[in-house]
mmCIF file of C-alpha atoms in Angstrom:
data_model
loop_
_atom_site.group_PDB
_atom_site.id
_atom_site.type_symbol
_atom_site.label_atom_id
_atom_site.label_comp_id
_atom_site.label_asym_id
_atom_site.label_seq_id
_atom_site.Cartn_x
_atom_site.Cartn_y
_atom_site.Cartn_z
ATOM 1 C CA UNK A 1 21.986 -15.867 -59.954
ATOM 2 C CA UNK A 2 20.216 -16.100 -63.258
ATOM 3 C CA UNK A 3 20.473 -12.516 -64.480
ATOM 4 C CA UNK A 4 23.807 -11.738 -66.118
ATOM 5 C CA UNK A 5 25.499 -8.469 -65.282
ATOM 6 C CA UNK A 6 27.156 -6.387 -67.931
ATOM 7 C CA UNK A 7 30.907 -6.278 -67.349
ATOM 8 C CA UNK A 8 30.887 -2.517 -66.715
ATOM 9 C CA UNK A 9 28.361 -2.995 -63.920
ATOM 10 C CA UNK A 10 31.005 -4.919 -61.983
ATOM 11 C CA UNK A 11 33.185 -1.830 -62.151
ATOM 12 C CA UNK A 12 30.426 0.365 -60.764
ATOM 13 C CA UNK A 13 29.830 -2.040 -57.878
ATOM 14 C CA UNK A 14 33.565 -2.092 -57.089
ATOM 15 C CA UNK A 15 33.968 1.693 -56.832
ATOM 16 C CA UNK A 16 33.655 1.888 -52.999
ATOM 17 C CA UNK A 17 36.725 -0.320 -52.637
ATOM 18 C CA UNK A 18 38.830 2.137 -54.616
ATOM 19 C CA UNK A 19 37.257 5.157 -52.911
ATOM 20 C CA UNK A 20 38.126 4.043 -49.382
ATOM 21 C CA UNK A 21 41.627 2.981 -50.441
ATOM 22 C CA UNK A 22 42.176 6.364 -52.070
ATOM 23 C CA UNK A 23 41.112 8.138 -48.912
ATOM 24 C CA UNK A 24 43.428 6.080 -46.675
ATOM 25 C CA UNK A 25 46.426 6.021 -49.014
ATOM 26 C CA UNK A 26 46.411 9.587 -50.343
ATOM 27 C CA UNK A 27 43.872 11.894 -48.704
ATOM 28 C CA UNK A 28 44.368 10.910 -45.057
ATOM 29 C CA UNK A 29 48.171 11.524 -44.873
ATOM 30 C CA UNK A 30 47.766 14.922 -46.521
ATOM 31 C CA UNK A 31 44.843 15.982 -44.319
ATOM 32 C CA UNK A 32 46.608 14.957 -41.103
ATOM 33 C CA UNK A 33 49.983 16.502 -41.952
ATOM 34 C CA UNK A 34 48.237 19.730 -42.975
ATOM 35 C CA UNK A 35 46.848 19.864 -39.445
ATOM 36 C CA UNK A 36 50.271 19.444 -37.888
ATOM 37 C CA UNK A 37 50.564 15.703 -37.228
ATOM 38 C CA UNK A 38 54.093 14.336 -37.613
ATOM 39 C CA UNK A 39 54.626 12.090 -40.623
ATOM 40 C CA UNK A 40 55.865 9.185 -38.500
ATOM 41 C CA UNK A 41 52.589 9.205 -36.544
ATOM 42 C CA UNK A 42 50.645 9.286 -39.809
ATOM 43 C CA UNK A 43 52.681 6.291 -40.985
ATOM 44 C CA UNK A 44 51.846 4.451 -37.743
ATOM 45 C CA UNK A 45 48.126 5.060 -38.223
ATOM 46 C CA UNK A 46 48.296 3.957 -41.859
ATOM 47 C CA UNK A 47 50.185 0.774 -40.946
ATOM 48 C CA UNK A 48 47.491 -0.298 -38.463
ATOM 49 C CA UNK A 49 44.609 0.688 -40.754
ATOM 50 C CA UNK A 50 46.027 -1.395 -43.615
ATOM 51 C CA UNK A 51 46.389 -4.589 -41.543
ATOM 52 C CA UNK A 52 43.009 -5.962 -42.747
ATOM 53 C CA UNK A 53 44.471 -6.222 -46.249
ATOM 54 C CA UNK A 54 46.278 -9.318 -44.897
ATOM 55 C CA UNK A 55 43.794 -10.484 -42.273
ATOM 56 C CA UNK A 56 40.312 -9.846 -43.665
ATOM 57 C CA UNK A 57 40.167 -13.351 -45.164
ATOM 58 C CA UNK A 58 39.719 -14.679 -41.608
ATOM 59 C CA UNK A 59 36.262 -13.053 -41.435
ATOM 60 C CA UNK A 60 35.288 -13.209 -45.109
ATOM 61 C CA UNK A 61 33.760 -16.713 -44.670
ATOM 62 C CA UNK A 62 30.853 -14.880 -43.008
ATOM 63 C CA UNK A 63 29.928 -13.589 -46.462
ATOM 64 C CA UNK A 64 29.704 -17.131 -47.803
ATOM 65 C CA UNK A 65 26.963 -18.156 -45.384
ATOM 66 C CA UNK A 66 23.638 -16.891 -44.062
ATOM 67 C CA UNK A 67 22.613 -13.732 -45.912
ATOM 68 C CA UNK A 68 22.860 -13.375 -49.673
ATOM 69 C CA UNK A 69 26.169 -11.910 -50.792
ATOM 70 C CA UNK A 70 24.568 -8.794 -52.232
ATOM 71 C CA UNK A 71 22.968 -8.155 -48.816
ATOM 72 C CA UNK A 72 26.374 -8.573 -47.187
ATOM 73 C CA UNK A 73 27.769 -6.117 -49.743
ATOM 74 C CA UNK A 74 25.187 -3.528 -48.677
ATOM 75 C CA UNK A 75 25.865 -4.075 -44.976
ATOM 76 C CA UNK A 76 29.625 -3.780 -45.449
ATOM 77 C CA UNK A 77 29.283 -0.683 -47.651
ATOM 78 C CA UNK A 78 27.118 0.982 -45.009
ATOM 79 C CA UNK A 79 29.649 0.234 -42.252
ATOM 80 C CA UNK A 80 32.523 1.535 -44.386
ATOM 81 C CA UNK A 81 30.554 4.691 -45.276
ATOM 82 C CA UNK A 82 29.778 5.361 -41.617
ATOM 83 C CA UNK A 83 33.437 4.890 -40.672
ATOM 84 C CA UNK A 84 34.572 7.221 -43.447
ATOM 85 C CA UNK A 85 32.137 9.905 -42.286
ATOM 86 C CA UNK A 86 33.280 9.533 -38.661
ATOM 87 C CA UNK A 87 36.925 9.750 -39.745
ATOM 88 C CA UNK A 88 36.285 13.006 -41.604
ATOM 89 C CA UNK A 89 34.505 14.446 -38.574
ATOM 90 C CA UNK A 90 37.304 13.325 -36.229
ATOM 91 C CA UNK A 91 40.354 14.669 -38.080
ATOM 92 C CA UNK A 92 40.938 17.620 -35.755
ATOM 93 C CA UNK A 93 40.438 15.522 -32.620
ATOM 94 C CA UNK A 94 42.996 13.022 -33.907
ATOM 95 C CA UNK A 95 45.626 15.747 -34.103
ATOM 96 C CA UNK A 96 44.667 17.327 -30.778
ATOM 97 C CA UNK A 97 44.932 14.300 -28.466
ATOM 98 C CA UNK A 98 46.186 10.693 -28.225
ATOM 99 C CA UNK A 99 42.621 9.586 -27.460
ATOM 100 C CA UNK A 100 41.365 11.188 -30.661
ATOM 101 C CA UNK A 101 44.207 9.586 -32.619
ATOM 102 C CA UNK A 102 43.416 6.162 -31.198
ATOM 103 C CA UNK A 103 39.729 6.599 -31.979
ATOM 104 C CA UNK A 104 40.453 7.663 -35.557
ATOM 105 C CA UNK A 105 42.734 4.650 -36.007
ATOM 106 C CA UNK A 106 40.078 2.259 -34.658
ATOM 107 C CA UNK A 107 37.310 3.730 -36.820
ATOM 108 C CA UNK A 108 39.391 3.632 -39.993
ATOM 109 C CA UNK A 109 40.593 0.087 -39.276
ATOM 110 C CA UNK A 110 36.991 -1.080 -38.927
ATOM 111 C CA UNK A 111 36.121 0.756 -42.124
ATOM 112 C CA UNK A 112 39.067 -0.721 -43.986
ATOM 113 C CA UNK A 113 38.168 -4.214 -42.770
ATOM 114 C CA UNK A 114 34.628 -3.664 -44.017
ATOM 115 C CA UNK A 115 35.731 -2.392 -47.418
ATOM 116 C CA UNK A 116 38.205 -5.257 -47.817
ATOM 117 C CA UNK A 117 35.405 -7.718 -47.140
ATOM 118 C CA UNK A 118 33.190 -5.713 -49.513
ATOM 119 C CA UNK A 119 35.794 -6.035 -52.275
ATOM 120 C CA UNK A 120 36.041 -9.781 -51.675
ATOM 121 C CA UNK A 121 32.261 -10.040 -51.758
ATOM 122 C CA UNK A 122 32.067 -8.348 -55.151
ATOM 123 C CA UNK A 123 35.015 -10.374 -56.421
ATOM 124 C CA UNK A 124 33.378 -13.589 -55.258
ATOM 125 C CA UNK A 125 30.094 -12.657 -56.930
ATOM 126 C CA UNK A 126 31.612 -11.896 -60.346
ATOM 127 C CA UNK A 127 31.807 -15.508 -61.640
ATOM 128 C CA UNK A 128 28.055 -15.791 -60.941
ATOM 129 C CA UNK A 129 27.127 -12.319 -62.158
ATOM 130 C CA UNK A 130 29.012 -12.326 -65.452
ATOM 131 C CA UNK A 131 29.066 -14.836 -68.283
ATOM 132 C CA UNK A 132 32.255 -16.898 -68.355
ATOM 133 C CA UNK A 133 33.270 -15.411 -71.702
ATOM 134 C CA UNK A 134 33.145 -11.892 -70.182
ATOM 135 C CA UNK A 135 35.292 -12.513 -67.096
ATOM 136 C CA UNK A 136 38.301 -10.778 -68.676
ATOM 137 C CA UNK A 137 36.160 -7.734 -69.470
ATOM 138 C CA UNK A 138 34.852 -7.776 -65.896
ATOM 139 C CA UNK A 139 38.436 -7.804 -64.614
ATOM 140 C CA UNK A 140 39.219 -4.839 -66.872
ATOM 141 C CA UNK A 141 36.288 -2.773 -65.596
ATOM 142 C CA UNK A 142 36.994 -3.770 -62.005
ATOM 143 C CA UNK A 143 40.517 -2.369 -62.213
ATOM 144 C CA UNK A 144 39.495 0.761 -64.111
ATOM 145 C CA UNK A 145 36.904 1.349 -61.389
ATOM 146 C CA UNK A 146 39.550 0.826 -58.720
ATOM 147 C CA UNK A 147 41.768 3.489 -60.296
ATOM 148 C CA UNK A 148 38.798 5.830 -60.680
ATOM 149 C CA UNK A 149 37.743 5.152 -57.115
ATOM 150 C CA UNK A 150 41.253 5.909 -55.870
ATOM 151 C CA UNK A 151 41.026 9.281 -57.601
ATOM 152 C CA UNK A 152 37.622 9.903 -56.020
ATOM 153 C CA UNK A 153 38.969 9.057 -52.586
ATOM 154 C CA UNK A 154 41.878 11.433 -53.111
ATOM 155 C CA UNK A 155 39.439 14.225 -54.006
ATOM 156 C CA UNK A 156 38.089 14.016 -50.455
ATOM 157 C CA UNK A 157 40.902 16.484 -49.714
ATOM 158 C CA UNK A 158 38.978 19.055 -51.759
ATOM 159 C CA UNK A 159 35.708 18.244 -49.997
ATOM 160 C CA UNK A 160 37.253 18.544 -46.530
ATOM 161 C CA UNK A 161 39.028 21.769 -47.461
ATOM 162 C CA UNK A 162 36.130 23.587 -49.134
ATOM 163 C CA UNK A 163 32.987 22.240 -47.479
ATOM 164 C CA UNK A 164 31.726 22.300 -43.900
ATOM 165 C CA UNK A 165 32.930 19.186 -42.127
ATOM 166 C CA UNK A 166 29.436 17.643 -42.009
ATOM 167 C CA UNK A 167 29.035 18.304 -45.731
ATOM 168 C CA UNK A 168 32.375 16.635 -46.504
ATOM 169 C CA UNK A 169 31.363 13.613 -44.408
ATOM 170 C CA UNK A 170 28.108 13.443 -46.350
ATOM 171 C CA UNK A 171 29.941 13.552 -49.690
ATOM 172 C CA UNK A 172 32.164 10.665 -48.594
ATOM 173 C CA UNK A 173 29.173 8.621 -47.479
ATOM 174 C CA UNK A 174 27.333 9.177 -50.760
ATOM 175 C CA UNK A 175 30.426 8.138 -52.718
ATOM 176 C CA UNK A 176 30.419 4.875 -50.791
ATOM 177 C CA UNK A 177 26.669 4.148 -50.878
ATOM 178 C CA UNK A 178 25.547 5.038 -54.398
ATOM 179 C CA UNK A 179 27.608 2.469 -56.404
ATOM 180 C CA UNK A 180 26.251 -0.626 -54.566
ATOM 181 C CA UNK A 181 22.754 0.349 -55.759
ATOM 182 C CA UNK A 182 23.586 -1.406 -59.028
ATOM 183 C CA UNK A 183 23.485 -4.723 -57.135
ATOM 184 C CA UNK A 184 19.698 -4.312 -57.025
ATOM 185 C CA UNK A 185 19.754 -5.504 -60.641
ATOM 186 C CA UNK A 186 21.099 -8.886 -59.525
ATOM 187 C CA UNK A 187 18.553 -11.577 -58.743
ATOM 188 C CA UNK A 188 18.735 -13.446 -55.482
ATOM 189 C CA UNK A 189 21.452 -16.083 -55.618
ATOM 190 C CA UNK A 190 20.469 -19.701 -55.185
ATOM 191 C CA UNK A 191 22.595 -21.477 -52.621
ATOM 192 C CA UNK A 192 22.221 -23.703 -49.592
ATOM 193 C CA UNK A 193 22.482 -21.394 -46.550
ATOM 194 C CA UNK A 194 24.800 -22.378 -43.714
ATOM 195 C CA UNK A 195 24.764 -21.135 -40.176
ATOM 196 C CA UNK A 196 27.539 -18.723 -39.263
ATOM 197 C CA UNK A 197 28.871 -20.892 -36.424
ATOM 198 C CA UNK A 198 29.022 -23.941 -38.683
ATOM 199 C CA UNK A 199 30.712 -22.032 -41.496
ATOM 200 C CA UNK A 200 33.384 -20.517 -39.256
ATOM 201 C CA UNK A 201 34.021 -23.867 -37.556
ATOM 202 C CA UNK A 202 34.580 -25.727 -40.811
ATOM 203 C CA UNK A 203 36.165 -22.963 -42.880
ATOM 204 C CA UNK A 204 39.757 -24.209 -42.524
ATOM 205 C CA UNK A 205 38.921 -27.765 -43.476
ATOM 206 C CA UNK A 206 36.738 -26.565 -46.368
ATOM 207 C CA UNK A 207 39.494 -24.303 -47.643
ATOM 208 C CA UNK A 208 42.102 -27.025 -47.338
ATOM 209 C CA UNK A 209 39.903 -29.357 -49.381
ATOM 210 C CA UNK A 210 39.718 -26.741 -52.129
ATOM 211 C CA UNK A 211 43.253 -25.347 -52.087
ATOM 212 C CA UNK A 212 45.008 -28.720 -52.155
ATOM 213 C CA UNK A 213 43.491 -29.320 -55.581
ATOM 214 C CA UNK A 214 46.343 -28.864 -58.112
ATOM 215 C CA UNK A 215 44.857 -25.943 -60.055
ATOM 216 C CA UNK A 216 44.064 -23.984 -56.893
ATOM 217 C CA UNK A 217 47.453 -24.778 -55.342
ATOM 218 C CA UNK A 218 49.300 -23.589 -58.438
ATOM 219 C CA UNK A 219 47.127 -20.490 -58.660
ATOM 220 C CA UNK A 220 47.794 -19.638 -55.023
ATOM 221 C CA UNK A 221 51.540 -20.037 -55.576
ATOM 222 C CA UNK A 222 51.402 -17.731 -58.612
ATOM 223 C CA UNK A 223 49.724 -15.018 -56.531
ATOM 224 C CA UNK A 224 52.100 -15.533 -53.587
ATOM 225 C CA UNK A 225 55.350 -15.369 -55.568
ATOM 226 C CA UNK A 226 56.791 -11.803 -55.712
ATOM 227 C CA UNK A 227 57.232 -11.902 -59.482
ATOM 228 C CA UNK A 228 54.760 -9.195 -60.514
ATOM 229 C CA UNK A 229 54.095 -6.864 -57.576
ATOM 230 C CA UNK A 230 54.823 -3.535 -59.347
ATOM 231 C CA UNK A 231 55.838 -2.056 -56.003
ATOM 232 C CA UNK A 232 58.263 0.423 -57.575
ATOM 233 C CA UNK A 233 55.253 2.561 -58.496
ATOM 234 C CA UNK A 234 55.179 3.679 -54.850
ATOM 235 C CA UNK A 235 58.761 4.965 -55.063
ATOM 236 C CA UNK A 236 58.849 6.669 -58.466
ATOM 237 C CA UNK A 237 57.639 9.966 -56.986
ATOM 238 C CA UNK A 238 60.875 10.299 -55.034
ATOM 239 C CA UNK A 239 63.189 9.312 -57.908
ATOM 240 C CA UNK A 240 62.659 12.163 -60.347
ATOM 241 C CA UNK A 241 65.580 14.193 -58.982
ATOM 242 C CA UNK A 242 67.936 11.245 -59.602
ATOM 243 C CA UNK A 243 67.188 11.599 -63.323
ATOM 244 C CA UNK A 244 67.175 15.376 -63.460
ATOM 245 C CA UNK A 245 63.385 15.584 -63.838
ATOM 246 C CA UNK A 246 61.757 18.779 -62.591
ATOM 247 C CA UNK A 247 59.395 18.356 -59.587
ATOM 248 C CA UNK A 248 56.348 19.386 -61.621
ATOM 249 C CA UNK A 249 57.102 16.890 -64.380
ATOM 250 C CA UNK A 250 57.825 14.168 -61.844
ATOM 251 C CA UNK A 251 54.510 14.788 -60.072
ATOM 252 C CA UNK A 252 52.644 14.639 -63.367
ATOM 253 C CA UNK A 253 54.141 11.419 -64.721
ATOM 254 C CA UNK A 254 54.001 9.574 -61.380
ATOM 255 C CA UNK A 255 50.461 10.777 -60.630
ATOM 256 C CA UNK A 256 48.163 11.532 -63.564
ATOM 257 C CA UNK A 257 50.469 9.833 -66.060
ATOM 258 C CA UNK A 258 50.596 6.550 -64.140
ATOM 259 C CA UNK A 259 46.801 6.577 -63.677
ATOM 260 C CA UNK A 260 46.162 7.130 -67.402
ATOM 261 C CA UNK A 261 48.717 4.579 -68.580
ATOM 262 C CA UNK A 262 47.555 1.980 -66.052
ATOM 263 C CA UNK A 263 44.011 2.440 -67.367
ATOM 264 C CA UNK A 264 45.244 1.956 -70.934
ATOM 265 C CA UNK A 265 47.098 -1.131 -69.754
ATOM 266 C CA UNK A 266 43.895 -2.373 -68.111
ATOM 267 C CA UNK A 267 42.047 -2.104 -71.426
ATOM 268 C CA UNK A 268 44.884 -3.951 -73.170
ATOM 269 C CA UNK A 269 44.905 -6.517 -70.359
ATOM 270 C CA UNK A 270 41.201 -7.148 -70.809
ATOM 271 C CA UNK A 271 41.725 -7.874 -74.501
ATOM 272 C CA UNK A 272 44.719 -10.126 -73.855
ATOM 273 C CA UNK A 273 43.104 -11.988 -70.929
ATOM 274 C CA UNK A 274 40.202 -13.010 -73.143
ATOM 275 C CA UNK A 275 42.611 -14.630 -75.604
ATOM 276 C CA UNK A 276 45.683 -15.909 -73.785
ATOM 277 C CA UNK A 277 46.606 -17.854 -70.647
ATOM 278 C CA UNK A 278 46.017 -15.510 -67.710
ATOM 279 C CA UNK A 279 48.763 -17.117 -65.655
ATOM 280 C CA UNK A 280 51.347 -16.195 -68.292
ATOM 281 C CA UNK A 281 49.934 -12.686 -68.605
ATOM 282 C CA UNK A 282 49.967 -12.111 -64.849
ATOM 283 C CA UNK A 283 53.560 -13.249 -64.334
ATOM 284 C CA UNK A 284 54.816 -12.261 -67.792
ATOM 285 C CA UNK A 285 53.866 -8.624 -67.277
ATOM 286 C CA UNK A 286 56.084 -8.609 -64.198
ATOM 287 C CA UNK A 287 58.983 -10.173 -66.077
ATOM 288 C CA UNK A 288 58.654 -7.628 -68.888
ATOM 289 C CA UNK A 289 58.565 -4.790 -66.351
ATOM 290 C CA UNK A 290 62.231 -5.546 -65.692
ATOM 291 C CA UNK A 291 62.931 -3.889 -69.054
ATOM 292 C CA UNK A 292 61.744 -0.650 -67.471
ATOM 293 C CA UNK A 293 63.399 -1.043 -64.076
ATOM 294 C CA UNK A 294 66.743 -2.345 -65.327
ATOM 295 C CA UNK A 295 66.712 0.181 -68.157
ATOM 296 C CA UNK A 296 66.399 2.967 -65.583
ATOM 297 C CA UNK A 297 68.977 1.320 -63.300
ATOM 298 C CA UNK A 298 71.696 1.063 -65.954
ATOM 299 C CA UNK A 299 70.618 3.745 -68.429
ATOM 300 C CA UNK A 300 71.697 7.384 -68.494
ATOM 301 C CA UNK A 301 70.345 9.605 -65.719
ATOM 302 C CA UNK A 302 68.156 11.695 -68.025
ATOM 303 C CA UNK A 303 64.562 12.812 -67.491
ATOM 304 C CA UNK A 304 63.289 11.130 -70.655
ATOM 305 C CA UNK A 305 64.729 7.781 -69.516
ATOM 306 C CA UNK A 306 62.776 8.203 -66.289
ATOM 307 C CA UNK A 307 59.589 9.112 -68.178
ATOM 308 C CA UNK A 308 59.940 6.184 -70.590
ATOM 309 C CA UNK A 309 60.630 3.695 -67.804
ATOM 310 C CA UNK A 310 57.737 4.850 -65.631
ATOM 311 C CA UNK A 311 55.389 4.849 -68.642
ATOM 312 C CA UNK A 312 56.238 1.282 -69.670
ATOM 313 C CA UNK A 313 56.060 0.121 -66.052
ATOM 314 C CA UNK A 314 52.602 1.679 -65.546
ATOM 315 C CA UNK A 315 51.290 0.201 -68.803
ATOM 316 C CA UNK A 316 52.407 -3.300 -67.837
ATOM 317 C CA UNK A 317 51.006 -2.817 -64.326
ATOM 318 C CA UNK A 318 47.557 -2.245 -65.849
ATOM 319 C CA UNK A 319 47.870 -5.480 -67.834
ATOM 320 C CA UNK A 320 48.963 -7.319 -64.689
ATOM 321 C CA UNK A 321 46.081 -6.033 -62.550
ATOM 322 C CA UNK A 322 43.449 -7.197 -65.023
ATOM 323 C CA UNK A 323 45.120 -10.576 -65.550
ATOM 324 C CA UNK A 324 45.163 -11.038 -61.755
ATOM 325 C CA UNK A 325 41.427 -10.356 -61.457
ATOM 326 C CA UNK A 326 40.524 -12.529 -64.445
ATOM 327 C CA UNK A 327 42.709 -15.370 -63.154
ATOM 328 C CA UNK A 328 41.083 -15.159 -59.713
ATOM 329 C CA UNK A 329 37.602 -15.319 -61.287
ATOM 330 C CA UNK A 330 38.686 -18.302 -63.384
ATOM 331 C CA UNK A 331 40.048 -20.176 -60.372
ATOM 332 C CA UNK A 332 36.946 -19.511 -58.268
ATOM 333 C CA UNK A 333 34.464 -20.599 -60.940
ATOM 334 C CA UNK A 334 30.689 -20.369 -60.972
ATOM 335 C CA UNK A 335 28.522 -21.440 -58.006
ATOM 336 C CA UNK A 336 31.488 -21.876 -55.679
ATOM 337 C CA UNK A 337 30.183 -21.877 -52.073
ATOM 338 C CA UNK A 338 33.477 -20.328 -50.867
ATOM 339 C CA UNK A 339 33.826 -17.769 -53.657
ATOM 340 C CA UNK A 340 34.253 -14.648 -51.500
ATOM 341 C CA UNK A 341 36.643 -16.440 -49.146
ATOM 342 C CA UNK A 342 38.793 -17.775 -51.981
ATOM 343 C CA UNK A 343 38.916 -14.336 -53.595
ATOM 344 C CA UNK A 344 40.015 -12.838 -50.269
ATOM 345 C CA UNK A 345 42.749 -15.460 -49.845
ATOM 346 C CA UNK A 346 44.109 -14.924 -53.352
ATOM 347 C CA UNK A 347 44.208 -11.159 -52.812
ATOM 348 C CA UNK A 348 45.851 -11.681 -49.409
ATOM 349 C CA UNK A 349 48.528 -13.769 -51.133
ATOM 350 C CA UNK A 350 49.092 -10.865 -53.538
ATOM 351 C CA UNK A 351 49.427 -8.495 -50.594
ATOM 352 C CA UNK A 352 52.001 -10.765 -48.938
ATOM 353 C CA UNK A 353 54.067 -10.718 -52.136
ATOM 354 C CA UNK A 354 53.731 -6.936 -52.285
ATOM 355 C CA UNK A 355 54.861 -6.559 -48.674
ATOM 356 C CA UNK A 356 57.912 -8.750 -49.370
ATOM 357 C CA UNK A 357 58.928 -6.444 -52.194
ATOM 358 C CA UNK A 358 58.146 -3.280 -50.223
ATOM 359 C CA UNK A 359 60.621 -4.420 -47.580
ATOM 360 C CA UNK A 360 63.188 -5.602 -50.152
ATOM 361 C CA UNK A 361 63.001 -2.477 -52.305
ATOM 362 C CA UNK A 362 63.074 -0.211 -49.257
ATOM 363 C CA UNK A 363 66.200 -1.899 -47.918
ATOM 364 C CA UNK A 364 67.841 -1.756 -51.350
ATOM 365 C CA UNK A 365 67.116 1.973 -51.545
ATOM 366 C CA UNK A 366 68.685 2.610 -48.140
ATOM 367 C CA UNK A 367 71.822 0.729 -49.197
ATOM 368 C CA UNK A 368 72.282 1.839 -52.812
ATOM 369 C CA UNK A 369 69.681 4.522 -53.556
ATOM 370 C CA UNK A 370 67.460 4.490 -56.651
ATOM 371 C CA UNK A 371 69.917 2.262 -58.546
ATOM 372 C CA UNK A 372 69.707 -0.426 -55.862
ATOM 373 C CA UNK A 373 65.923 -0.294 -55.697
ATOM 374 C CA UNK A 374 65.484 -0.562 -59.471
ATOM 375 C CA UNK A 375 68.074 -3.331 -59.734
ATOM 376 C CA UNK A 376 66.391 -5.324 -56.951
ATOM 377 C CA UNK A 377 62.941 -4.897 -58.479
ATOM 378 C CA UNK A 378 64.101 -5.990 -61.927
ATOM 379 C CA UNK A 379 66.242 -8.901 -60.754
ATOM 380 C CA UNK A 380 63.532 -10.377 -58.518
ATOM 381 C CA UNK A 381 60.905 -10.036 -61.263
ATOM 382 C CA UNK A 382 63.096 -11.902 -63.741
ATOM 383 C CA UNK A 383 64.367 -14.645 -61.416
ATOM 384 C CA UNK A 384 61.099 -15.401 -59.630
ATOM 385 C CA UNK A 385 58.956 -14.832 -62.719
ATOM 386 C CA UNK A 386 60.940 -17.164 -64.959
ATOM 387 C CA UNK A 387 60.921 -19.822 -62.223
ATOM 388 C CA UNK A 388 57.137 -19.574 -61.806
ATOM 389 C CA UNK A 389 56.534 -19.731 -65.564
ATOM 390 C CA UNK A 390 58.826 -22.767 -65.818
ATOM 391 C CA UNK A 391 56.726 -24.449 -63.099
ATOM 392 C CA UNK A 392 53.505 -23.558 -64.941
ATOM 393 C CA UNK A 393 54.894 -25.085 -68.154
ATOM 394 C CA UNK A 394 56.000 -28.227 -66.313
ATOM 395 C CA UNK A 395 52.591 -28.689 -64.660
ATOM 396 C CA UNK A 396 50.778 -28.136 -67.958
ATOM 397 C CA UNK A 397 52.959 -30.656 -69.798
ATOM 398 C CA UNK A 398 52.493 -33.206 -67.036
ATOM 399 C CA UNK A 399 48.715 -32.683 -67.072
ATOM 400 C CA UNK A 400 48.578 -33.235 -70.826
ATOM 401 C CA UNK A 401 50.728 -36.356 -70.531
ATOM 402 C CA UNK A 402 48.320 -37.800 -67.973
#
């Protein structure tokens, strides 16, 4: 691609990814429970729908062959928009019968698979769309757009509640289809097309050839290690009472407050990622987050301790998210024939690390409550993070010596 995108344009293109995630993570549970579905059934639906976050990389090689990636982005956005509209129209049927529930689950899973592949497509295009010196800024806008998209997806609750069902489905579809229009500004990419059958047959060997290179192998390990997952964000909403925080204050700091501070952290992360080693920023933010988690674990059970800890944690999470995106773009590089696939694999590695900490933190909470969860989160971040950074330093010194 010869025309360079502005960094903010990447954010616009990435909005559908955040929108669909916001609908699945926040709007869907609320809409289903409001209609009388038991929370455990909602959790079962959500678990199945989110499976493509680990598995979508198996199909993402399709994006790296045949059609241009921006055409794939349009196709995937259209499929996701259609699935979102069908899900909105099928909410009542999902509550009324097992068949409707199964159909809703299947439709949303297809939509989530499509939007995961869409996100990987955009992520794989960034090194070609944006000048190398602006990759950190692109990562910043990508994550700000994700947070904004999450908010937009959550607002689907308002659309479903106040509009006719067809109108709400139309609003969701427009939210998904308008942002990809900015890809029309990108010129057709120049690459040697490969047939789908050939690409899928050779994808494992191609990936192995790439990933066994030292810089890719180290990068993959950094993403896979559970040093900077920031999983505790998902549990803060239920911890306010442990610190004497009123429900209204807890909802504000863990909702709006986290979104604002993460956005501020994303801006700071963009500035830092343009100047410092992104590997150290990615892992280092996780290590520093232990100040917040351990401070809350061993500090006094006061509301302001909770507010301060959550605020610092959210700020560092924003830095981490941008460093992760910028590091992924750096590893992929320009004109990489497997760019979308590599982006998907790196994000899948992140999701594996997140799932490890979700299970670990959840078990710690069941055993020792909020103290156990915060202690586990902080201890793992320090131990794993310091080990990973020591490995990065060792590899760098060895590379310079050679």
